[in-house]
Structures are given as C-alpha cells and as structure tokens.
Coordinates of C-alpha atoms in Angstrom, one line a residue:
M19 CA -35.8 -43.3 -23.7
N20 CA -38.1 -40.4 -22.6
P21 CA -37.8 -37.8 -25.3
I22 CA -38.2 -35.0 -22.8
F23 CA -34.9 -35.9 -21.0
P24 CA -32.4 -35.1 -23.7
G25 CA -34.2 -31.9 -24.6
F26 CA -34.1 -30.8 -21.0
I27 CA -30.4 -31.4 -20.8
C28 CA -29.7 -29.4 -24.0
L29 CA -31.9 -26.5 -22.8
C30 CA -30.2 -26.3 -19.4
T31 CA -26.7 -26.5 -21.0
S32 CA -27.5 -23.7 -23.4
V33 CA -28.9 -21.5 -20.6
L34 CA -25.8 -21.9 -18.5
F35 CA -23.2 -21.5 -21.3
L36 CA -24.4 -19.0 -23.9
H37 CA -21.1 -19.2 -25.8
P38 CA -19.9 -22.8 -25.7
S39 CA -17.1 -21.9 -28.1
Y40 CA -15.4 -20.1 -25.2
A41 CA -15.8 -23.0 -22.7
K42 CA -12.6 -24.0 -21.0
S43 CA -11.2 -26.4 -18.5
I44 CA -9.4 -25.4 -15.4
S45 CA -7.3 -27.3 -12.8
Y46 CA -7.5 -26.7 -9.1
I47 CA -4.1 -25.1 -9.0
E48 CA -5.2 -22.6 -11.7
A49 CA -8.4 -21.9 -9.8
E50 CA -6.5 -21.2 -6.6
Q51 CA -4.0 -18.9 -8.3
S52 CA -6.9 -17.1 -10.0
I53 CA -8.8 -16.4 -6.8
L54 CA -5.6 -15.4 -4.9
T55 CA -4.8 -12.7 -7.5
Q56 CA -8.2 -11.5 -8.7
S57 CA -10.8 -11.9 -6.0
Y58 CA -12.2 -8.7 -4.4
S59 CA -11.5 -10.0 -0.9
T60 CA -7.8 -10.6 -1.7
Q61 CA -7.4 -7.2 -3.3
A62 CA -9.1 -5.5 -0.3
A63 CA -6.8 -7.3 2.1
Q64 CA -3.8 -6.3 0.1
A65 CA -4.9 -2.7 0.0
L66 CA -5.4 -2.7 3.8
Q67 CA -1.9 -4.2 4.3
Q68 CA -0.3 -1.5 2.2
S69 CA -2.3 1.1 4.1
A70 CA -1.0 -0.1 7.5
Q71 CA 2.6 -0.3 6.2
L72 CA 2.4 3.3 4.9
Q73 CA 1.0 4.4 8.3
A74 CA 3.9 2.8 10.1
E75 CA 6.4 4.5 7.8
A76 CA 4.5 7.8 8.2
V77 CA 5.1 7.9 12.0
K78 CA 8.8 7.0 11.9
G79 CA 9.7 10.7 12.2
L80 CA 7.8 11.3 15.4
G81 CA 10.0 13.0 17.9
L82 CA 11.9 15.0 15.3
P83 CA 11.6 18.8 15.2
R84 CA 8.5 20.2 13.6
I85 CA 9.1 23.2 11.4
D86 CA 6.2 25.4 10.2
L87 CA 6.1 28.4 7.9
N88 CA 3.4 30.8 9.2
V89 CA 2.0 33.9 7.5
R90 CA -0.3 36.1 9.5
A91 CA -2.2 38.9 7.8
Y92 CA -4.4 41.0 10.1
A93 CA -5.8 44.5 10.6
F94 CA -6.6 46.0 14.0
H95 CA -8.3 49.0 15.5
N96 CA -7.8 49.9 19.2
E97 CA -9.1 52.8 21.4
V98 CA -7.0 53.6 24.5
D99 CA -8.0 56.1 27.3
V100 CA -4.7 57.6 28.5
P101 CA -4.8 59.5 31.9
L102 CA -2.8 62.8 31.8
N103 CA -2.8 63.9 35.5
S104 CA 0.7 62.6 36.2
L105 CA 1.9 64.1 33.0
K106 CA 0.4 67.5 33.9
N107 CA 1.9 67.4 37.4
N108 CA 5.3 66.4 36.1
L109 CA 5.2 69.1 33.4
D110 CA 4.1 71.8 35.9
N111 CA 6.8 70.9 38.4
T112 CA 9.5 70.7 35.7
L113 CA 8.6 74.0 34.1
T114 CA 8.3 75.8 37.5
Q115 CA 11.5 74.4 38.7
G116 CA 13.3 75.3 35.5
V117 CA 12.1 78.9 35.6
N118 CA 13.0 79.3 39.2
N119 CA 16.5 77.9 38.6
Q120 CA 17.0 80.3 35.7
I121 CA 15.9 83.3 37.9
D122 CA 18.2 82.2 40.7
Q123 CA 21.1 81.8 38.3
W124 CA 20.4 85.2 36.7
Q125 CA 20.3 86.8 40.2
N126 CA 23.6 85.3 41.1
N127 CA 25.3 86.2 37.8
S128 CA 24.0 89.8 37.7
G129 CA 24.9 90.7 41.3
I130 CA 21.5 92.0 42.2
P131 CA 21.3 93.2 45.8
S132 CA 19.5 91.1 48.3
E133 CA 16.9 93.9 49.0
Y134 CA 15.4 92.9 45.6
T135 CA 14.8 89.2 46.8
D136 CA 11.2 89.8 47.5
A137 CA 10.6 91.2 44.1
L138 CA 12.2 88.1 42.6
S139 CA 10.0 85.9 44.7
T140 CA 7.0 87.7 43.4
L141 CA 8.3 87.2 39.9
K142 CA 8.7 83.5 40.6
D143 CA 5.2 83.2 41.9
G144 CA 3.8 85.0 39.0
V145 CA 5.6 82.9 36.5
G146 CA 4.4 79.8 38.5
N147 CA 0.8 80.9 38.3
V148 CA 1.2 81.4 34.5
I149 CA 2.6 77.9 34.2
D150 CA -0.2 76.5 36.3
R151 CA -2.8 78.2 34.2
G152 CA -1.1 76.9 31.0
V153 CA -0.8 73.3 32.2
G154 CA -4.4 73.5 33.4
L155 CA -5.5 73.9 29.8
I156 CA -4.3 70.3 29.2
P157 CA -7.2 67.8 29.8
N158 CA -6.9 65.2 32.6
E159 CA -7.3 62.3 30.0
T160 CA -7.4 61.7 26.3
T161 CA -8.5 58.9 23.9
I162 CA -5.9 57.5 21.4
N163 CA -7.1 55.5 18.3
L164 CA -4.7 52.9 17.0
D165 CA -5.2 51.5 13.5
D166 CA -2.9 49.3 11.5
Q167 CA -2.6 46.5 8.9
V168 CA 0.1 43.9 9.2
I169 CA 1.4 40.9 7.2
R170 CA 3.9 39.0 9.3
P171 CA 5.7 35.8 8.0
T172 CA 7.5 33.7 10.5
V173 CA 9.2 30.3 10.8
S174 CA 8.4 28.3 14.0
V175 CA 10.1 25.2 15.4
F176 CA 8.6 22.8 17.9
M177 CA 10.5 19.8 19.2
P178 CA 9.4 17.4 22.0
L179 CA 12.2 16.7 24.4
Y180 CA 10.3 14.3 26.8
T181 CA 6.8 12.9 26.4
G182 CA 6.8 10.1 29.0
G183 CA 7.0 7.4 26.4
L184 CA 4.0 8.6 24.3
T185 CA 6.0 9.0 21.2
T186 CA 7.6 5.6 21.5
S187 CA 4.2 4.0 22.1
A188 CA 2.7 5.6 19.0
K189 CA 5.6 4.2 16.9
Q190 CA 5.2 0.7 18.4
M191 CA 1.4 0.7 17.8
A192 CA 1.9 1.6 14.1
K193 CA 4.5 -1.1 13.7
I194 CA 2.4 -3.7 15.3
Q195 CA -0.6 -2.7 13.2
S196 CA 1.6 -3.1 10.1
E197 CA 2.7 -6.6 11.2
R198 CA -0.9 -7.5 12.0
S199 CA -2.0 -6.5 8.5
V200 CA 0.5 -8.9 7.0
I201 CA -1.0 -11.7 9.1
N202 CA -4.5 -10.6 8.2
N203 CA -3.7 -10.7 4.5
K204 CA -2.4 -14.3 4.9
Q205 CA -5.5 -15.2 6.8
Q206 CA -7.7 -13.8 4.1
Q207 CA -5.7 -15.8 1.5
D208 CA -6.2 -19.0 3.5
L209 CA -10.0 -18.3 3.6
Q210 CA -10.0 -17.8 -0.1
R211 CA -8.2 -21.1 -0.6
F212 CA -10.8 -22.9 1.6
E213 CA -13.6 -21.2 -0.3
I214 CA -12.2 -22.3 -3.7
I215 CA -11.6 -25.8 -2.5
Q216 CA -15.2 -26.1 -1.4
A217 CA -16.6 -24.6 -4.6
Y218 CA -14.2 -26.5 -7.0
F219 CA -14.6 -30.0 -5.5
N220 CA -18.3 -29.5 -4.9
S221 CA -18.6 -29.1 -8.7
Q222 CA -16.5 -32.2 -9.1
L223 CA -18.9 -34.0 -6.7
Q224 CA -21.9 -32.9 -8.7
T225 CA -20.2 -34.0 -11.9
Q226 CA -19.7 -37.5 -10.4
L227 CA -23.2 -37.7 -9.1
L228 CA -24.5 -36.7 -12.5
A229 CA -22.3 -39.3 -14.1
A230 CA -23.6 -42.0 -11.7
S231 CA -27.2 -40.9 -12.5
R232 CA -26.6 -41.0 -16.2
F233 CA -25.0 -44.4 -15.9
N234 CA -28.0 -45.6 -14.0
T235 CA -30.3 -44.1 -16.5
Q236 CA -28.6 -45.8 -19.4
A237 CA -28.6 -49.1 -17.6
M238 CA -32.3 -48.8 -16.7
Q239 CA -33.1 -47.9 -20.3
S240 CA -31.2 -51.0 -21.4
H241 CA -33.0 -53.2 -18.9
Y242 CA -36.3 -51.7 -20.1
R243 CA -35.6 -52.5 -23.7
N244 CA -34.7 -56.0 -22.8
A245 CA -37.9 -56.3 -20.7
L246 CA -39.9 -55.2 -23.8
K247 CA -38.3 -57.9 -25.9
L248 CA -39.0 -60.5 -23.2
E249 CA -42.6 -59.3 -22.8
Q250 CA -43.1 -59.6 -26.5
Q251 CA -41.7 -63.1 -26.5
G252 CA -44.0 -64.0 -23.6
F253 CA -41.2 -64.7 -21.0
I254 CA -42.3 -62.0 -18.6
S255 CA -45.6 -60.3 -17.7
K256 CA -46.7 -56.8 -18.4
G257 CA -46.4 -56.0 -14.7
Q258 CA -42.7 -57.0 -14.7
R259 CA -42.0 -54.9 -17.7
M260 CA -43.7 -51.9 -16.1
Q261 CA -41.5 -52.3 -13.1
F262 CA -38.5 -51.6 -15.4
E263 CA -40.4 -48.7 -16.9
V264 CA -41.0 -47.1 -13.5
A265 CA -37.3 -47.6 -12.6
K266 CA -36.3 -46.0 -15.9
N267 CA -38.4 -43.0 -15.3
N268 CA -37.1 -42.5 -11.7
A269 CA -33.6 -42.7 -13.0
E270 CA -34.3 -40.0 -15.6
R271 CA -35.8 -37.8 -12.9
L272 CA -32.8 -38.2 -10.7
A273 CA -30.5 -37.4 -13.6
Q274 CA -32.4 -34.2 -14.2
N275 CA -31.9 -33.2 -10.6
A276 CA -28.2 -34.0 -10.7
Q277 CA -27.9 -31.9 -13.9
A278 CA -29.5 -28.9 -12.2
N279 CA -27.2 -29.3 -9.2
L280 CA -24.2 -29.4 -11.4
Q281 CA -25.2 -26.2 -13.2
A282 CA -25.7 -24.4 -9.9
S283 CA -22.3 -25.5 -8.6
L284 CA -20.6 -24.5 -11.8
F285 CA -22.3 -21.1 -11.7
Q286 CA -21.1 -20.6 -8.2
L287 CA -17.5 -21.5 -9.2
N288 CA -17.6 -19.2 -12.2
N289 CA -19.0 -16.4 -10.1
L290 CA -16.3 -16.9 -7.5
L291 CA -13.5 -16.8 -10.2
Q292 CA -15.2 -13.9 -12.0
S293 CA -15.7 -16.0 -15.1
S294 CA -18.5 -17.4 -17.2
E295 CA -16.5 -19.9 -19.4
I296 CA -15.5 -22.7 -17.0
T297 CA -17.4 -25.9 -17.9
E298 CA -14.8 -28.6 -17.2
L299 CA -12.6 -29.3 -14.2
S300 CA -9.4 -31.3 -14.7
T301 CA -8.5 -32.1 -11.1
P302 CA -10.8 -35.0 -9.9
L303 CA -11.9 -35.8 -6.4
F304 CA -9.2 -37.8 -4.6
V305 CA -8.4 -39.7 -1.5
N306 CA -4.8 -40.0 0.0
T307 CA -4.4 -43.5 1.3
T308 CA -1.8 -42.5 3.9
Q309 CA -1.4 -39.6 6.4
N310 CA 1.5 -37.1 6.1
H311 CA 1.3 -35.9 9.7
S312 CA 0.4 -37.4 13.1
I313 CA -2.2 -35.8 15.2
N314 CA 0.4 -35.0 17.9
Q315 CA 2.6 -33.1 15.4
L316 CA -0.4 -31.1 14.2
L317 CA -1.5 -30.2 17.8
K318 CA 2.1 -29.2 18.7
S319 CA 2.9 -27.0 15.7
Y320 CA -0.3 -25.1 15.0
P321 CA 0.4 -22.1 17.2
E322 CA 3.4 -21.2 14.9
Q323 CA 1.3 -21.8 11.8
S324 CA -2.2 -20.5 12.6
S325 CA -2.9 -16.9 11.3
L326 CA -5.7 -16.6 13.8
V327 CA -3.5 -17.3 16.8
Q328 CA -0.8 -15.0 15.5
K329 CA -3.3 -12.2 15.0
L330 CA -4.6 -12.6 18.5
Q331 CA -1.1 -12.5 19.8
K332 CA -0.5 -9.2 17.9
D333 CA -3.7 -7.9 19.4
T334 CA -2.5 -8.8 22.9
E335 CA 0.9 -7.1 22.1
L336 CA -1.0 -4.0 20.9
A337 CA -3.0 -3.9 24.1
G338 CA 0.2 -4.0 26.1
V339 CA 1.5 -0.9 24.2
K340 CA -1.8 0.9 24.9
V341 CA -1.2 0.3 28.6
K342 CA 2.1 2.1 28.2
A343 CA 0.5 4.9 26.3
E344 CA -2.1 5.4 29.0
S345 CA 0.6 5.5 31.6
A346 CA 2.6 8.1 29.6
A347 CA -0.5 10.4 29.6
K348 CA 0.0 10.9 33.4
K349 CA 3.6 12.1 33.0
P350 CA 4.7 15.7 32.1
T351 CA 5.9 16.8 28.7
V352 CA 8.8 19.0 27.9
F353 CA 9.4 20.6 24.6
A354 CA 11.6 23.3 22.9
F355 CA 10.2 26.0 20.7
G356 CA 11.3 28.9 18.7
E357 CA 10.0 31.4 16.1
Y358 CA 11.8 33.8 13.8
S359 CA 10.1 36.7 12.0
L360 CA 10.8 37.0 8.3
D361 CA 9.8 40.7 8.0
E362 CA 12.1 43.7 8.3
H363 CA 12.1 43.5 12.1
Q364 CA 13.6 40.0 12.2
N365 CA 12.2 39.4 15.7
W366 CA 12.9 36.0 17.2
I367 CA 12.1 33.9 20.3
V368 CA 13.4 30.6 21.6
G369 CA 12.7 28.7 24.8
V370 CA 11.9 25.5 26.6
A371 CA 8.5 24.8 28.1
A372 CA 7.1 22.0 30.4
Q373 CA 3.5 21.0 30.8
Y374 CA 1.9 18.8 33.4
N375 CA -1.8 18.3 33.5
L376 CA -3.3 18.8 37.0
F377 CA -7.0 18.2 36.1
S378 CA -8.8 17.4 32.9
G379 CA -12.0 15.6 34.1
I380 CA -10.6 12.2 32.9
D381 CA -9.4 9.7 35.5
K382 CA -6.2 8.6 33.9
Q383 CA -5.6 5.8 36.5
K384 CA -8.9 4.2 35.5
N385 CA -7.9 4.4 31.8
I386 CA -4.7 2.5 32.7
Q387 CA -6.8 -0.2 34.5
A388 CA -9.2 -0.5 31.6
A389 CA -6.3 -1.0 29.2
E390 CA -4.8 -3.7 31.4
L391 CA -8.1 -5.5 31.6
Q392 CA -8.4 -5.4 27.8
R393 CA -4.9 -7.0 27.5
Y394 CA -5.9 -9.7 30.1
A395 CA -9.1 -10.4 28.2
L396 CA -7.2 -10.8 24.9
Q397 CA -4.9 -13.3 26.6
L398 CA -7.8 -15.3 27.8
T399 CA -9.5 -15.1 24.3
T400 CA -6.3 -16.4 22.8
Q401 CA -6.2 -19.4 25.1
R402 CA -9.9 -20.2 24.4
T403 CA -9.3 -19.9 20.7
K404 CA -6.5 -22.4 20.9
Q405 CA -8.8 -24.8 22.6
E406 CA -11.3 -24.5 19.8
I407 CA -8.6 -24.9 17.2
E408 CA -7.4 -28.1 18.9
N409 CA -10.9 -29.5 18.9
M410 CA -11.3 -28.7 15.2
I411 CA -7.9 -30.3 14.4
Y412 CA -8.7 -33.5 16.3
K413 CA -12.2 -33.7 14.8
S414 CA -11.0 -33.1 11.2
Y415 CA -8.2 -35.6 11.6
S416 CA -10.7 -38.2 12.8
E417 CA -13.0 -37.5 9.9
L418 CA -10.0 -37.7 7.5
E419 CA -9.1 -41.2 8.8
T420 CA -12.7 -42.3 8.6
A421 CA -13.0 -41.2 5.0
Q422 CA -9.8 -43.1 4.1
Q423 CA -11.1 -46.3 5.7
S424 CA -14.5 -45.9 4.1
H425 CA -12.9 -45.5 0.7
A426 CA -11.1 -48.9 1.0
L427 CA -14.4 -50.6 2.0
L428 CA -16.4 -48.9 -0.7
Q429 CA -13.9 -50.2 -3.3
Q430 CA -14.5 -53.7 -2.1
N431 CA -18.3 -53.2 -2.1
M432 CA -18.1 -51.9 -5.6
Q433 CA -16.6 -55.1 -6.9
A434 CA -19.2 -57.1 -5.0
A435 CA -22.0 -54.9 -6.4
Q436 CA -20.8 -55.3 -10.0
E437 CA -20.7 -59.1 -9.6
N438 CA -24.2 -59.1 -8.0
L439 CA -25.7 -57.1 -10.8
R440 CA -24.2 -59.5 -13.4
I441 CA -25.6 -62.5 -11.5
Q442 CA -29.1 -60.9 -11.1
T443 CA -29.2 -59.9 -14.7
L444 CA -28.4 -63.5 -15.9
S445 CA -30.9 -64.9 -13.4
F446 CA -33.7 -62.7 -14.7
K447 CA -33.0 -63.7 -18.3
E448 CA -33.1 -67.3 -17.4
D449 CA -36.4 -66.7 -15.5
M450 CA -34.7 -67.6 -12.2
G451 CA -34.9 -64.0 -10.8
T452 CA -37.2 -61.2 -10.6
A453 CA -37.2 -57.7 -12.0
T454 CA -37.1 -56.2 -8.5
Q455 CA -33.8 -58.0 -7.9
V456 CA -32.2 -56.6 -11.0
I457 CA -33.5 -53.1 -10.3
D458 CA -32.2 -53.3 -6.7
A459 CA -28.8 -54.5 -7.8
Q460 CA -28.6 -51.8 -10.4
N461 CA -29.6 -49.1 -7.9
A462 CA -27.2 -50.5 -5.3
M463 CA -24.2 -50.1 -7.7
T464 CA -25.3 -46.6 -8.6
A465 CA -25.6 -45.7 -5.0
L466 CA -22.1 -47.0 -4.4
K467 CA -20.8 -44.8 -7.2
S468 CA -22.5 -41.8 -5.6
E469 CA -21.3 -42.8 -2.1
M470 CA -17.7 -43.1 -3.3
A471 CA -17.9 -39.6 -4.7
L472 CA -19.5 -38.2 -1.5
N473 CA -16.9 -39.9 0.6
A474 CA -14.1 -38.5 -1.5
Y475 CA -15.6 -35.0 -1.2
K476 CA -15.9 -35.6 2.6
Y477 CA -12.2 -36.5 2.6
V478 CA -11.2 -33.4 0.6
M479 CA -13.2 -31.1 2.9
S480 CA -11.9 -32.8 6.0
L481 CA -8.4 -32.3 4.7
A482 CA -9.1 -28.7 3.9
T483 CA -10.6 -28.0 7.3
L484 CA -7.6 -29.7 9.0
L485 CA -5.1 -27.7 7.1
Q486 CA -7.1 -24.5 7.6
S487 CA -7.3 -25.0 11.3
H488 CA -3.6 -25.8 11.5
G489 CA -2.7 -22.8 9.4
S490 CA -1.1 -24.7 6.5
I491 CA -3.8 -24.8 3.9
A492 CA -1.3 -23.4 1.4
E493 CA 0.1 -27.0 1.3
F494 CA -3.2 -28.4 0.0
Q495 CA -1.9 -28.4 -3.5
S496 CA 0.8 -31.0 -2.5
Y497 CA -1.9 -33.5 -1.5
V498 CA -3.6 -33.5 -4.9
N499 CA -0.7 -35.2 -6.8
Q500 CA 0.9 -37.5 -4.2
K501 CA 1.9 -41.0 -5.1
N502 CA -0.5 -42.5 -2.6
T503 CA -3.5 -40.7 -4.1
Q504 CA -6.5 -42.4 -5.6
Y505 CA -8.8 -40.4 -7.9
I506 CA -12.6 -40.6 -8.4
R507 CA -13.2 -40.3 -12.1

C-alpha cells in the first residue's frame, strides 16, 4: 500500500475534527428537529409571524373613540389698533343729551317763565360746546398691547362614525397579513426540511462513495500483492504485475478524492446545524420499493397542501381588500369630536363634522383600477404557479419510479458482478485470464456499488422534491422507516 495514502487520511480527519472526543452520531429525524428549532431562517420566520400577529391585534380597536390628554403652554403678545371715532361720537351725543335733559327737567320743576327759554338755550349751547371740546381731547384711535402666558390642559375625544369602509378594510388587511405570516412560516420550515434532506443524505452518499473507493483500494492492493507473488514465481510477466500496480494507484487516488468530498459535505452539514461535532450519520440512504400515493391523488390534493399556492391565494385576497380600501377613499367621512378644558374655566366643546374631498391632485378612480389589475395579475400568477407545480410533481414522480426500477436492476447486476469477479480472479490464477479482465471486473463491481448509492440518493431527492412540491414534505420522516424500505449501507 502507498504509505502516503493512510497519512493523508489521518491528516484530513484531524483537520476537520479538531476534538474527536466530542464527535457524535445524528439521525435524520434529530437533524430535522435541530434545524427547525435552531436555524437562523426559522427563527427569523417565527419573529415575522409574531410581528404580523401583534400588528393584527393592534388594529382591532380601530373605530373606537380616541381620547387624548393635551397640555398647551404658550405666551403671546398682540398689538391692536382700536378706532375711537364712534366712541367719541356716542360719548358726545350721550353727554349733550343728558345735560339738555337735566336742564329741561330743572326748568319744568322750577317753574321758570318762558321768557327765559332763550337764556336756557344759550346755556345748553354753551354746555354742548364745552362737551365737544372735552371729547375732542380724546384721540381718534389708540393702540392696545396684549401680553399673556397660558397653560391650558384639555381632554379631547375623536370618534369616527362613518369612513366608507376604510376602517374595516384596515382590519381585514392586518388579519390577512397575520394569516399569511403563518403560511410563510410553514413554507420556510418546508424549505429548511428540503435543505437538511439534501445536506444529510449528500453526506451519506459521499460516505458510501468513500466506502466503495476504499473497498476497491483494498481489493486492488490484494490483487497487487498476489500479482507480486505470481511474478516472483514466474507465472506472470512484469508488465502484467505493473497493470495491477497502476490500478492500485488509481484506486488510492479515487479514495483520496472521495475522502475530500465527504469532509466537504460533513462540513456543510455541521455548518447548517450550527455544530462542529457531527462525524457519523445513523440514517442510511434508502429506497422504498412501493409508492404510497398515485400521481392522480397528488395532482388533485396539492392546492390544499402547498404553502406556495396558499400564500398566493392570500395575496389575491389581500389585493381584493385593497380594492375596497381604494373605493372607500372616494367616500365622505363623518366623525364626532369633543374637548373639555381642565383649567379653572372648564370650557368645553362637542360636535359632529363631515369631510368630503373635492380635489387632492390624485385620481382615485385610477387607483381603484390599478388595485383591480393587481388582483387580476395575482389570480393569473396563481394559475401559472399551479401549472409549474403540477409539472414538478409529475416529473418528480416519474424520477421516483425510475429510481425504484433502477434499484431492483442494480441489485441483480451486483450479484452478477460479484460472480464475474470471482470467475475472473480464478481464471487469472490458473493462467486462463488476463490482468485486465480481473481489473475490469473489480472496477465494474465498485462502479455498481457507487451507482447503487447514487441511485438511492436520486430516489431520496426525487421523493423530497415530490413532497416539497405537493406541500407535504413534513411526511418525509415516515418514508425513512417503512416496511417496504431497503437501505444502502
């Protein structure tokens, strides 16, 4: 055996697993449970789901009265020019009329003869002139300065009475978003399941390929040792012995490549599971020899199972609510309001108001048409997605059946290859066969081992793709341990 080969294996193993004492084995079910609870994608989807649910709960109170406590603190200064002409005229007329009335009353009460009437008129005129001169001292206008500082606490109430359906639409949108987040979380979990299936069973595939390469390497080393003995005894030529040596070296090279591929796949699996200790996988590659569902059943039931279809249906439903919301924007709104002052004045106001927008620069009718087109586009997208899912289901189902049929044929070929290798080995020892025939028989059996592993991996991934497209990949676990299951160990 080439001394470089075992050293290379030990070096690669020590690089990948720095602490072999912590190495552990993990089953597929354990790996799936781990990624569903610990992966970053799963945790992010759960956080978004909780966020959408909280938002839906937050808007349940829309339409109830809104009550605010307001405190206004302000200072103001105001200058007002007040005209005094009217005041002066009123004052002049009032004083003059009052004095004249008093003089007339005094004349009547005192019994003054009428010949003194002219004197009294002169008196009235004199007094009127005095009043006019006194009022004339008042300016025609004056400026008043108003300064104050106010702190005014109030309680205000606002309650929508009619919004044209806008409040109801907002609640429906939040509810649909919450339901959509649940579906999105399930879809994310299904994607995580598919990812772990691919990573886990790819590592198992690489393990089987490495085992086949090592088996071939050991067999070629055995053939090479036998060839050395036969050469020393003179039964074969040096050229024949060198054919075995070349085959042995090629087998060792392929084993080294297989070891590197296995290490890469295990690193990917450990990274996906946020671990560095997994070195062994206890769930082998498998093939179920019978089908659990017919293609017609799968094509009929996938709309109720597929998270993708359900999410598109929610998007269509959400688009329909947006059409209602855009229509509600064209309608008037009616609301009640009130405010009560908490200061010593205790002022209050209550009322009902209506608002109808006449012009805002936005064509509301075109907004409604745009929302309706978005809903229509989502309906078409949903139908197109269904077509693609149906194609994927049919293709995966066909590949699944092909892998099952290939597995049965490969088992038969393996028996024939083993018998052929036995016959070619005996023929060579009896000098009735050539080294090339032995090497070809050995390589053929190794290739069959690798092909059986590859076919089993193809079956597993076809099954995962089928279940993922159908929306039932959570059932994958049940396929691993069925009675009709054959394992590749």
